[in-house]
Amino acid sequence: MALPIPLDASPEEVRATLAPLRNDFAIALHAAENAFAVGAIIRVAHSFLAREIILVGDAPYYEKASMGMEKYESIVRVPDDEALLAHVGARPLWCVEKDAATTSLYAVPAFPKDVVLLFGSERFGLPRSLTGRAQTTLGIPIYGVNHSLPLAIAAGIVMSEWSRRHYTPGSAR
């Protein structure tokens, strides 16, 4: 359910209103060279009130795809994998990577508090140097002859599953 925030509120006022409502997960995007997909993920992450969105590298994102939501989000840019791992620190790092998956998204018993959900590029996925550092590597079951999902769709599925597990039926949030 969308929050009733006045239309004339500044981005800073909106961020302050949303801060205590933020959820205890972050989204990280590694080498996502599809600027439209990154913009769409920013929009979806806003809808699920992700704590932050971490972008690895300097690839741009398409602001039109984020529908202006980038101005309300905490978007952190890190230059490379080492900086990503330093930024993540002690938080649990979970990769979403079909080829290296050790479990299904739907089989994990629970998401840990303050988890960072890392997604790779649509063409190359995630490097083994990162999946090897992750506590868990999730796969999203898919069927048919297509072997992958669009990045924005995969991120939306994972955020939706996180939300489904954290909110009870009938709750507004």
Coordinates of C-alpha atoms in Angstrom, one line a residue:
M1 CA 0.0 0.0 0.0
A2 CA 1.5 3.3 -1.0
L3 CA 2.2 5.8 1.7
P4 CA 0.3 9.1 1.7
I5 CA 3.2 11.6 1.4
P6 CA 2.3 15.1 0.3
L7 CA 3.1 15.7 -3.3
D8 CA 5.1 18.8 -2.5
A9 CA 7.4 17.0 0.0
S10 CA 11.1 17.3 -0.9
P11 CA 13.2 14.2 -1.5
E12 CA 14.9 14.7 1.9
E13 CA 11.5 14.8 3.6
V14 CA 10.4 11.6 1.8
R15 CA 13.6 9.8 2.7
A16 CA 13.2 10.9 6.3
T17 CA 9.6 9.6 6.4
L18 CA 10.7 6.3 4.8
A19 CA 13.8 5.7 6.9
P20 CA 12.2 4.0 9.9
L21 CA 10.1 1.9 7.5
R22 CA 13.0 0.5 5.5
N23 CA 13.4 -3.3 5.4
D24 CA 16.5 -5.2 6.6
F25 CA 17.8 -6.2 3.2
A26 CA 19.9 -4.5 0.5
I27 CA 20.2 -5.1 -3.2
A28 CA 23.6 -5.2 -4.9
L29 CA 24.1 -5.2 -8.7
H30 CA 27.4 -6.4 -10.1
A31 CA 28.4 -5.4 -13.6
A32 CA 24.8 -4.9 -14.7
E33 CA 25.4 -3.4 -18.1
N34 CA 21.7 -3.0 -18.9
A35 CA 20.9 0.6 -17.8
F36 CA 17.2 0.1 -18.2
A37 CA 17.2 -3.0 -16.0
V38 CA 19.1 -1.1 -13.3
G39 CA 16.6 1.7 -13.4
A40 CA 13.7 -0.8 -13.1
I41 CA 15.4 -2.5 -10.1
I42 CA 15.8 0.9 -8.4
R43 CA 12.0 1.4 -8.9
V44 CA 11.2 -2.1 -7.6
A45 CA 13.6 -1.8 -4.6
H46 CA 11.8 1.4 -3.7
S47 CA 8.5 -0.4 -3.7
F48 CA 9.9 -3.0 -1.3
L49 CA 11.7 -0.3 0.8
A50 CA 15.1 -1.9 0.5
R51 CA 17.6 -0.4 2.9
E52 CA 20.1 0.4 0.1
I53 CA 21.0 -0.3 -3.5
I54 CA 24.6 -1.0 -4.1
L55 CA 25.9 -0.6 -7.7
V56 CA 29.3 -2.1 -8.5
G57 CA 31.2 -0.3 -11.2
D58 CA 30.3 2.9 -12.9
A59 CA 27.7 1.8 -15.5
P60 CA 24.9 4.3 -15.7
Y61 CA 21.2 3.6 -15.0
Y62 CA 18.3 4.8 -16.9
E63 CA 16.5 7.3 -14.6
K64 CA 13.3 7.1 -16.7
A65 CA 13.1 3.4 -15.9
S66 CA 13.3 4.2 -12.1
M67 CA 10.3 6.6 -12.5
G68 CA 12.0 9.2 -10.3
M69 CA 12.4 6.8 -7.4
E70 CA 16.2 7.1 -7.4
K71 CA 15.9 10.4 -5.6
Y72 CA 14.3 8.7 -2.6
E73 CA 16.7 5.8 -2.4
S74 CA 20.1 5.2 -0.8
I75 CA 22.2 4.3 -3.9
V76 CA 25.8 3.5 -3.1
R77 CA 28.4 3.1 -5.8
V78 CA 31.5 1.0 -5.2
P79 CA 34.2 0.7 -7.9
D80 CA 35.0 -3.0 -7.7
D81 CA 34.5 -6.4 -6.0
E82 CA 36.9 -5.6 -3.2
A83 CA 35.0 -2.4 -2.4
L84 CA 31.7 -4.3 -2.5
L85 CA 33.0 -6.8 0.0
A86 CA 34.3 -4.1 2.2
H87 CA 31.0 -2.2 2.1
V88 CA 29.1 -5.4 2.8
G89 CA 31.4 -6.1 5.8
A90 CA 29.9 -8.6 8.3
R91 CA 26.4 -8.6 6.7
P92 CA 25.3 -11.8 5.2
L93 CA 26.0 -11.9 1.4
W94 CA 23.6 -14.0 -0.7
C95 CA 24.1 -14.3 -4.4
V96 CA 21.4 -15.0 -6.9
E97 CA 23.1 -17.0 -9.6
K98 CA 21.5 -19.9 -11.4
D99 CA 24.7 -21.6 -12.5
A100 CA 26.3 -21.6 -9.1
A101 CA 23.1 -22.1 -7.1
T102 CA 23.3 -24.3 -4.0
T103 CA 19.6 -24.0 -3.1
S104 CA 16.4 -22.8 -4.5
L105 CA 14.9 -19.4 -3.5
Y106 CA 11.9 -21.3 -2.3
A107 CA 13.8 -23.9 -0.2
V108 CA 15.7 -21.5 2.1
P109 CA 14.2 -21.7 5.6
A110 CA 14.6 -17.9 6.3
F111 CA 16.4 -14.8 5.1
P112 CA 19.0 -13.5 7.6
K113 CA 18.7 -10.1 9.1
D114 CA 20.4 -7.3 7.1
V115 CA 21.1 -9.6 4.1
V116 CA 22.7 -8.2 0.9
L117 CA 21.2 -9.8 -2.1
L118 CA 23.7 -9.7 -5.0
F119 CA 22.7 -10.1 -8.6
G120 CA 25.0 -10.3 -11.6
S121 CA 24.8 -9.2 -15.2
E122 CA 22.2 -10.9 -17.5
R123 CA 25.0 -12.1 -19.9
F124 CA 27.8 -13.2 -17.5
G125 CA 26.1 -13.7 -14.1
L126 CA 28.4 -13.4 -11.1
P127 CA 32.1 -14.2 -10.9
R128 CA 33.1 -17.2 -8.8
S129 CA 35.2 -14.9 -6.6
L130 CA 31.9 -13.5 -5.3
T131 CA 29.8 -16.6 -5.2
G132 CA 32.6 -18.3 -3.3
R133 CA 32.4 -15.6 -0.6
A134 CA 28.6 -15.8 -0.3
Q135 CA 26.9 -17.6 2.6
T136 CA 24.3 -18.8 0.2
T137 CA 23.8 -18.8 -3.6
L138 CA 20.2 -18.9 -4.6
G139 CA 18.6 -20.1 -7.8
I140 CA 15.1 -19.2 -9.0
P141 CA 13.4 -22.2 -10.6
I142 CA 12.5 -21.6 -14.2
Y143 CA 11.1 -23.8 -16.9
G144 CA 11.1 -24.0 -20.7
V145 CA 14.0 -23.5 -23.1
N146 CA 15.0 -20.0 -21.9
H147 CA 17.9 -20.5 -19.4
S148 CA 17.6 -17.2 -17.6
L149 CA 15.3 -14.4 -16.4
P150 CA 15.7 -10.7 -17.1
L151 CA 17.7 -9.1 -14.2
A152 CA 14.8 -6.8 -13.1
I153 CA 12.4 -9.7 -13.1
A154 CA 14.8 -11.9 -11.0
A155 CA 15.4 -9.1 -8.5
G156 CA 11.6 -8.5 -8.2
I157 CA 10.9 -12.2 -7.6
V158 CA 13.5 -12.3 -4.8
M159 CA 12.3 -9.1 -3.2
S160 CA 8.7 -10.4 -3.4
E161 CA 9.7 -13.7 -1.7
W162 CA 11.6 -11.8 1.0
S163 CA 8.4 -9.7 1.6
R164 CA 6.1 -12.7 1.5
R165 CA 8.1 -14.3 4.3
H166 CA 8.3 -11.2 6.5
Y167 CA 4.7 -9.9 6.4
T168 CA 1.7 -11.8 7.8
P169 CA -1.5 -12.1 5.8
G170 CA -3.8 -9.1 6.3
S171 CA -1.1 -6.7 7.4
A172 CA -0.8 -3.5 5.5
R173 CA 3.0 -3.6 5.7

